Coordinates of C-alpha atoms in Angstrom, one line a residue:
X96 CA 52.5 53.2 108.4
X97 CA 55.6 52.7 106.5
X98 CA 56.9 56.1 107.5
X99 CA 59.0 55.7 104.6
X100 CA 56.6 56.3 102.3
X101 CA 54.4 59.1 104.7
X102 CA 57.9 60.9 104.3
X103 CA 57.2 60.8 101.1
X104 CA 53.8 61.2 100.4
X105 CA 54.0 64.7 101.8
X106 CA 57.3 65.4 100.6
X107 CA 57.4 69.3 99.0
X108 CA 60.1 71.9 97.5
X109 CA 61.0 74.6 98.7
X110 CA 62.2 76.8 95.7
X111 CA 63.9 80.6 96.1
X112 CA 59.8 81.7 95.3
X113 CA 58.5 79.2 98.4
X114 CA 61.6 81.7 100.8
X115 CA 60.4 85.6 99.3
X116 CA 56.9 84.0 99.2
X117 CA 57.4 84.8 103.2
X118 CA 60.4 86.6 103.2
X119 CA 58.7 90.0 100.7
X120 CA 55.8 90.4 102.6
X121 CA 56.6 89.9 105.9
X122 CA 59.8 92.4 105.4
X123 CA 57.6 95.4 104.3
X124 CA 55.4 94.6 107.2
X125 CA 57.7 95.6 109.4
X126 CA 58.9 98.5 107.0
X127 CA 55.5 99.8 108.6
X128 CA 56.7 99.9 111.7
X129 CA 59.2 102.8 112.0
X130 CA 56.5 105.0 109.8
X131 CA 55.2 104.4 112.4
X132 CA 57.1 105.9 115.0
X133 CA 57.4 108.5 112.2
X134 CA 53.8 110.1 112.4
X135 CA 53.3 109.7 116.1
X136 CA 56.4 111.6 117.2
X137 CA 55.5 114.2 114.1
X138 CA 52.0 114.0 115.7
X139 CA 53.5 115.3 119.3
X140 CA 55.6 117.0 118.4
X141 CA 53.8 120.0 115.9
X142 CA 51.9 120.2 118.8
X143 CA 54.8 122.3 120.3
X144 CA 55.5 120.9 124.1
X145 CA 58.6 119.2 124.3
X146 CA 57.1 117.5 127.3
X147 CA 54.5 115.4 126.1
X148 CA 57.5 114.7 123.5
X149 CA 59.4 113.4 125.7
X150 CA 56.2 111.8 127.6
X151 CA 55.2 109.7 124.0
X152 CA 59.1 108.3 124.1
X153 CA 59.2 107.3 127.1
X154 CA 56.1 105.4 127.4
X155 CA 55.9 104.5 123.7
X156 CA 59.8 103.0 124.8
X157 CA 58.2 101.1 128.4
X158 CA 56.0 100.2 125.6
X159 CA 57.7 97.7 123.5
X160 CA 60.3 96.4 126.3
X161 CA 57.7 94.8 128.6
X162 CA 55.4 93.9 125.3
X163 CA 58.4 92.9 123.8
X164 CA 59.0 89.9 126.5
X165 CA 56.2 88.2 125.0
X166 CA 57.6 87.3 121.9
X167 CA 57.9 83.6 122.3
X168 CA 53.7 83.9 122.1
X169 CA 54.6 84.4 117.9
X170 CA 57.9 82.4 117.2
X171 CA 57.3 79.2 119.7
X172 CA 53.6 79.4 117.5
X173 CA 55.0 79.6 114.7
X174 CA 57.6 76.5 115.0
X175 CA 54.7 74.5 116.4
X176 CA 52.0 75.1 113.7
X177 CA 55.0 74.7 110.6
X178 CA 55.5 71.4 111.9
X179 CA 51.4 70.7 112.3
X180 CA 51.2 71.9 108.7
X181 CA 53.7 69.9 108.0
X182 CA 52.0 66.5 109.0
X183 CA 49.0 68.0 107.8
X184 CA 47.6 67.9 110.8
X185 CA 44.7 70.4 111.0
X186 CA 44.1 68.8 113.4
X187 CA 46.6 69.8 115.7
X188 CA 47.6 73.5 113.6
X189 CA 43.9 74.3 115.6
X190 CA 44.5 72.9 118.8
X191 CA 47.9 74.9 118.4
X192 CA 46.2 78.2 117.5
X193 CA 44.5 78.1 120.2
X194 CA 46.3 77.4 122.8
X195 CA 48.5 80.6 121.3
X196 CA 45.4 82.6 122.3
X197 CA 44.3 81.6 125.2
X198 CA 48.4 82.3 126.5
X199 CA 48.1 85.1 124.6
X200 CA 45.1 86.9 126.1
X201 CA 46.4 85.5 129.7
X202 CA 49.7 87.5 129.1
X203 CA 47.6 90.7 128.0
X204 CA 45.2 90.6 130.9
X205 CA 47.6 89.7 133.7
X206 CA 49.9 93.1 132.3
X207 CA 46.3 94.9 131.9
X208 CA 45.4 93.9 135.8
X209 CA 49.4 94.8 136.9
X210 CA 49.7 97.8 134.8
X211 CA 49.7 100.2 137.4
X212 CA 52.6 98.9 139.6
X213 CA 54.6 98.6 135.7
X214 CA 54.0 102.4 135.4
X215 CA 55.4 103.5 138.5
X216 CA 58.4 101.3 137.8
X217 CA 59.1 102.6 134.9
X218 CA 58.2 106.0 135.7
X219 CA 60.9 105.6 138.7
X220 CA 64.0 103.3 136.9
X221 CA 63.4 106.5 133.5
X222 CA 63.4 109.4 136.0
X223 CA 60.4 110.9 134.4
X224 CA 58.7 114.2 136.8
X225 CA 56.4 116.1 136.5
X226 CA 55.1 116.9 132.9
X227 CA 57.0 114.4 131.4
X228 CA 55.4 112.3 134.6
X229 CA 51.9 113.1 133.4
X230 CA 52.7 112.3 129.9
X231 CA 54.1 109.3 130.0
X232 CA 50.8 107.9 132.4
X233 CA 48.8 109.3 130.0
X234 CA 49.5 107.5 126.8
X235 CA 51.1 104.2 128.8
X236 CA 48.1 104.0 130.4
X237 CA 45.4 104.4 127.4
X238 CA 47.9 101.8 125.1
X239 CA 48.3 98.5 128.6
X240 CA 44.0 98.3 127.3
X241 CA 45.4 97.4 123.7
X242 CA 47.3 94.5 126.1
X243 CA 45.7 92.1 124.8
X244 CA 44.5 92.4 121.7
X245 CA 48.6 93.6 120.9
X246 CA 49.4 89.6 122.8
X247 CA 46.2 88.0 120.4
X248 CA 47.9 89.8 117.3
X249 CA 51.5 88.1 118.7
X250 CA 49.9 84.7 118.2
X251 CA 47.7 85.5 115.6
X252 CA 50.5 86.0 113.3
X253 CA 53.0 83.1 115.0
X254 CA 50.0 80.9 113.2
X255 CA 50.0 82.9 109.8
X256 CA 53.5 82.3 109.8
X257 CA 53.1 79.5 110.6
X258 CA 51.4 78.7 107.8
X259 CA 53.4 79.9 105.6
X260 CA 50.9 82.8 104.7
X261 CA 53.0 85.7 104.4
X262 CA 50.3 88.0 102.9
X263 CA 48.6 86.9 105.8
X264 CA 50.9 88.6 108.1
X265 CA 51.1 91.8 105.4
X266 CA 47.7 92.3 105.4
X267 CA 47.4 92.5 109.1
X268 CA 50.7 94.5 109.9
X269 CA 49.2 96.9 107.4
X270 CA 46.1 96.9 109.0
X271 CA 47.2 97.6 112.2
X272 CA 50.0 100.5 111.4
X273 CA 47.8 101.7 108.5
X274 CA 45.0 102.6 111.3
X275 CA 47.3 104.2 113.9
X276 CA 48.4 105.9 111.7
X277 CA 45.7 107.3 110.1
X278 CA 44.2 107.9 113.8
X279 CA 47.1 109.0 115.2
X280 CA 46.7 112.1 112.6
X281 CA 43.3 112.7 113.5
X282 CA 43.4 111.7 116.7
X283 CA 46.0 114.2 117.7
X284 CA 46.3 116.7 115.5
X285 CA 42.9 117.3 113.8
X286 CA 41.2 116.7 117.2
X287 CA 44.2 118.2 119.5
X288 CA 44.5 115.2 121.5
X289 CA 47.5 115.3 121.8
X290 CA 49.5 112.1 123.2
X291 CA 45.9 110.5 123.9
X292 CA 45.3 110.3 121.0
X293 CA 48.4 109.2 119.6
X294 CA 47.6 106.3 122.5
X295 CA 43.8 105.9 121.7
X296 CA 44.4 104.8 117.8
X297 CA 47.1 103.0 118.5
X298 CA 44.7 100.9 121.3
X299 CA 42.1 101.2 118.0
X300 CA 45.1 99.5 115.1
X301 CA 45.9 96.7 117.6
X302 CA 41.8 95.1 117.8
X303 CA 41.5 96.1 114.5
X304 CA 44.1 94.1 113.9
X305 CA 43.1 91.4 116.3
X306 CA 39.7 91.4 115.2
X307 CA 40.2 90.7 111.9
X308 CA 43.3 87.9 112.1
X309 CA 41.3 86.0 113.9
X310 CA 38.3 86.6 111.9
X311 CA 40.6 85.3 109.1
X312 CA 42.0 82.7 110.8
X313 CA 38.9 81.0 111.6
X314 CA 37.5 81.6 108.7
X315 CA 39.7 79.1 106.9
X316 CA 39.2 76.0 109.8
X317 CA 37.6 74.0 108.8
X318 CA 34.8 72.1 110.6
X319 CA 36.3 69.4 114.0
X320 CA 37.6 72.1 116.7
X321 CA 39.8 70.4 119.3
X322 CA 38.6 70.0 122.2
X323 CA 39.1 71.3 125.3
X324 CA 40.9 68.4 126.9
X325 CA 43.0 68.9 123.7
X326 CA 43.8 72.2 124.1
X327 CA 44.4 71.6 127.6
X328 CA 46.6 68.6 127.1
X329 CA 49.2 68.1 129.9
X330 CA 51.6 67.1 127.4
X331 CA 51.5 70.1 124.8
X332 CA 50.8 72.6 127.7
X333 CA 54.5 71.4 128.8
X334 CA 56.2 71.6 125.8
X335 CA 54.6 75.0 124.9
X336 CA 55.4 76.6 128.0
X337 CA 58.6 75.0 127.8
X338 CA 59.6 76.4 124.3
X339 CA 58.5 79.8 125.6
X340 CA 60.4 80.0 129.0
X341 CA 63.8 78.9 126.4
X342 CA 62.8 81.8 123.9
X343 CA 61.7 84.6 126.8
X344 CA 65.7 84.1 128.3
X345 CA 67.1 84.5 125.2
X346 CA 64.8 87.3 124.3
X347 CA 65.6 88.9 127.8
X348 CA 69.7 88.1 127.5
X349 CA 69.1 89.9 123.9
X350 CA 67.5 92.9 125.0
X351 CA 70.3 93.2 128.5
X352 CA 72.7 92.8 125.7
X353 CA 71.3 96.1 123.7
X354 CA 70.9 97.9 127.1
X355 CA 74.7 97.6 128.4
X356 CA 75.3 98.6 124.8
X357 CA 73.6 102.1 125.4
X358 CA 74.6 102.5 128.9
X359 CA 78.4 102.2 128.5
X360 CA 77.7 104.8 125.2
X361 CA 76.5 107.5 128.3
X362 CA 79.2 107.1 129.5
X363 CA 81.6 108.9 126.2
X364 CA 79.2 111.7 126.4
X365 CA 76.8 112.7 124.4
X366 CA 77.8 113.3 120.9
X367 CA 79.0 109.2 121.0
X368 CA 75.7 108.4 122.7
X369 CA 73.5 110.3 119.6
X370 CA 76.3 109.5 117.4
X371 CA 75.5 105.4 118.4
X372 CA 72.0 106.3 118.3
X373 CA 72.0 107.3 114.8
X374 CA 73.9 104.8 113.8
X375 CA 71.9 101.3 115.6
X376 CA 69.6 102.8 112.1
X377 CA 71.0 100.7 110.3
X378 CA 71.4 97.8 112.2
X379 CA 67.7 98.3 112.5
X380 CA 67.0 98.9 109.1
X381 CA 69.5 95.9 107.8
X382 CA 66.9 93.9 110.9
X383 CA 64.4 94.0 108.5
X384 CA 65.2 91.7 105.9
X385 CA 66.9 89.9 108.1
X386 CA 64.1 88.8 110.0
X387 CA 61.2 88.2 106.7
X388 CA 64.2 85.5 106.0
X389 CA 64.4 83.7 108.9
X390 CA 60.9 83.9 109.2
X391 CA 60.5 82.4 106.0
X392 CA 63.7 79.9 107.5
X393 CA 60.8 79.4 110.7
X394 CA 58.8 78.1 108.3
X395 CA 60.4 76.0 106.0
X396 CA 62.4 74.7 108.7
X397 CA 59.1 73.8 110.6
X398 CA 57.1 71.9 107.2
X399 CA 60.3 70.4 106.7
X400 CA 60.9 68.3 110.6
X401 CA 56.9 68.1 110.5
X402 CA 57.0 66.0 107.2
X403 CA 59.6 64.2 108.1
X404 CA 61.6 65.5 105.0
X405 CA 64.9 66.2 105.0
X406 CA 65.7 67.0 101.7
X407 CA 63.2 70.1 102.3
X408 CA 64.9 70.8 105.2
X409 CA 68.7 71.0 103.7
X410 CA 67.6 73.0 100.3
X411 CA 65.6 75.5 102.2
X412 CA 69.3 76.3 104.7
X413 CA 70.7 76.9 101.7
X414 CA 69.0 79.1 100.0
X415 CA 67.6 81.0 103.2
X416 CA 71.5 81.5 103.5
X417 CA 72.4 82.7 100.4
X418 CA 69.8 85.3 100.1
X419 CA 70.5 86.4 104.1
X420 CA 74.6 86.8 102.6
X421 CA 73.7 88.2 99.2
X422 CA 71.4 91.1 100.7
X423 CA 73.3 91.1 103.6
X424 CA 76.7 92.2 101.5
X425 CA 74.4 94.3 99.0
X426 CA 72.8 96.5 102.1
X427 CA 76.4 96.6 103.8
X428 CA 77.3 98.0 100.3
X429 CA 74.8 100.8 100.8
X430 CA 76.3 101.9 103.7
X431 CA 79.5 102.7 103.4
X432 CA 78.6 104.4 100.2
X433 CA 75.4 106.0 101.7
X434 CA 76.0 106.1 104.8
X435 CA 77.4 110.0 105.3
X436 CA 74.1 111.4 103.3
X437 CA 71.3 109.3 105.9
X438 CA 73.1 110.5 108.4
X439 CA 73.1 113.8 107.5
X440 CA 69.4 113.1 107.0
X441 CA 68.9 111.7 110.9
X442 CA 71.1 114.3 112.0
X443 CA 71.3 118.6 111.6
X444 CA 73.7 117.5 114.2
X445 CA 77.4 118.7 113.2
X446 CA 79.3 117.0 115.9
X447 CA 76.8 114.3 116.4
X448 CA 77.2 114.0 112.3
X449 CA 81.6 113.4 112.4
X450 CA 81.3 111.5 115.1
X451 CA 78.9 109.5 113.7
X452 CA 80.8 108.8 110.2
X453 CA 83.9 107.6 112.3
X454 CA 82.5 105.1 113.5
X455 CA 80.1 104.3 111.0
X456 CA 82.0 101.1 109.2
X457 CA 81.2 99.5 112.1
X458 CA 77.4 99.8 111.7
X459 CA 77.4 99.4 107.5
X460 CA 79.1 96.3 108.8
X461 CA 76.6 94.7 111.2
X462 CA 74.3 93.7 108.4
X463 CA 76.8 90.4 107.7
X464 CA 77.6 89.2 110.6
X465 CA 74.4 89.7 112.2
X466 CA 73.1 87.5 109.3
X467 CA 73.4 84.1 110.3
X468 CA 72.9 85.0 113.8
X469 CA 69.7 86.3 112.7
X470 CA 69.1 82.9 109.6
X471 CA 70.2 80.5 113.0
X472 CA 66.8 82.2 115.7
X473 CA 64.8 81.1 112.6
X474 CA 66.2 77.5 111.9
X475 CA 65.9 77.0 115.2
X476 CA 62.5 78.2 116.3
X477 CA 61.7 76.7 113.3
X478 CA 62.1 73.2 114.7
X479 CA 62.0 74.3 117.4
X480 CA 65.0 73.5 119.3
X481 CA 64.5 75.6 122.0
X482 CA 66.5 74.7 124.4
X483 CA 69.5 75.2 122.4
X484 CA 68.9 78.5 121.6
X485 CA 68.7 79.3 124.6
X486 CA 72.2 78.4 125.6
X487 CA 73.7 79.1 123.3
X488 CA 72.4 83.0 123.6
X489 CA 74.1 82.8 126.9
X490 CA 77.4 81.6 126.0
X491 CA 77.5 84.9 123.1
X492 CA 76.4 86.9 126.4
X493 CA 79.5 85.2 128.4
X494 CA 81.6 86.2 124.7
X495 CA 80.3 89.6 124.7
X496 CA 80.1 91.0 128.4
X497 CA 84.2 89.5 127.8
X498 CA 84.4 91.8 124.9
X499 CA 83.1 94.9 126.2
X500 CA 86.3 94.2 129.5
X501 CA 88.4 93.8 127.2
X502 CA 88.5 96.6 124.3
X503 CA 86.1 99.3 125.5
X504 CA 88.7 100.4 127.9
X505 CA 91.8 100.2 124.8
X506 CA 89.3 101.6 122.6
X507 CA 86.1 103.5 123.3
X508 CA 83.4 103.7 121.2
X509 CA 85.3 101.3 118.6
X510 CA 85.4 98.7 121.1
X511 CA 81.7 99.1 122.2
X512 CA 80.8 98.4 118.3
X513 CA 84.1 95.9 117.8
X514 CA 82.0 93.4 121.2
X515 CA 78.2 94.3 119.3
X516 CA 79.7 92.8 116.7
X517 CA 81.6 90.1 117.7
X518 CA 78.3 89.6 119.9
X519 CA 76.3 88.9 116.6
X520 CA 78.4 86.5 115.3
X521 CA 78.8 84.9 118.7
X522 CA 75.0 84.3 118.2
X523 CA 74.9 82.8 114.7
X524 CA 77.9 80.7 114.6
X525 CA 77.1 78.6 118.1
X526 CA 74.3 77.7 116.9
X527 CA 75.6 77.0 112.6
X528 CA 77.6 74.3 114.3
X529 CA 74.8 72.5 116.4
X530 CA 72.4 72.7 112.8
X531 CA 74.3 69.9 111.1
X532 CA 73.9 67.5 114.0
X533 CA 70.6 68.2 116.1
X534 CA 69.5 68.1 112.4
X535 CA 70.5 64.3 111.8
X536 CA 69.2 63.4 115.5
X537 CA 65.8 65.0 114.8
X538 CA 64.8 63.8 111.2
X539 CA 66.7 59.9 112.1
X540 CA 64.3 60.0 115.6
X541 CA 61.6 60.3 112.8
X542 CA 62.5 57.4 110.7

């Protein structure tokens, strides 16, 4: 077969509309998550039991930490699906989905079996005792029942994103969080179940999302399911496990970087720690649209590589870069102007407000310093260049630790925020310098 004629037949146009058709729905879907957290907190908070509220916070944090470690299921599925989609290989798309779903269910069942040990370790780590530990145990043990469904949703979301179906991703995220919110209010407040009601609501939302997602995905499959021997191909499984391993290491290092920031922040006292927590919301808000654009980069990059069509790769990189930095500049300017008002909304403490105002500029620019990091993560996930992601994350982390060692003793909390912004810049820059040589190598090999 003539590779060049085959590449031409698989060519596709990358437009602003294509980029935004993926980025906007996923940004909206991601933004339902903090609304869910606010609802859960409000429901338990209205019960008037501070121990229950503290237990909910600890339980939710532990569960999110554990499940967040399995985000590789979503990322690897997106990259591999996008490449098969670019080749127009329906058979392999189905095989990728089944491998991801089976892996997700297996990991979910393993977490369910290990949940007593994980809960005991989490309680000891957080130092929870008495009524707080009881509330944490109630929430964690119920919510862990949803682990298989929650991880299945990672695989489903990764698959639909790999096919560029941002609207389906939004629908599923809205369904999961919408059911969760409504049932949290009904079970937690109306029936008075409190923390248990919030946990059961989460399980119901995740389960409903998994069922709906499976129905949508499977109804779109054409006849001819891959044979089990194809799904469990040794070569394909080795490729999947290597990809997941590298993304998992990268995720652990990323979590470690933010954990270290929080740990160092505690040494500056309760007021500074609280101010940092308030300001981190600015970075999280920036992350919603940056994640959406990273999802667009994942799909377009993977599809271009699958299609062996370099112009789409280059055009996709150009447009996602334009949108990422353009929106980052606008949002950073907004945070500079509206930051004091937002701080006053997030905290009533005058001391915390004053401290947060001092460090506001550092938080306001995190969207700009992090734009390239988010975008490059999307490009490298879509291209499945996972070894580079892992290695460059380790390099960035080493630079981050060096910045902390030098600037925190000199400038205190200013040094801490300086190091975090530098870490974001390191991540983006170290990957960006590899894009062109890796793309040249990948597309040359495809010829």
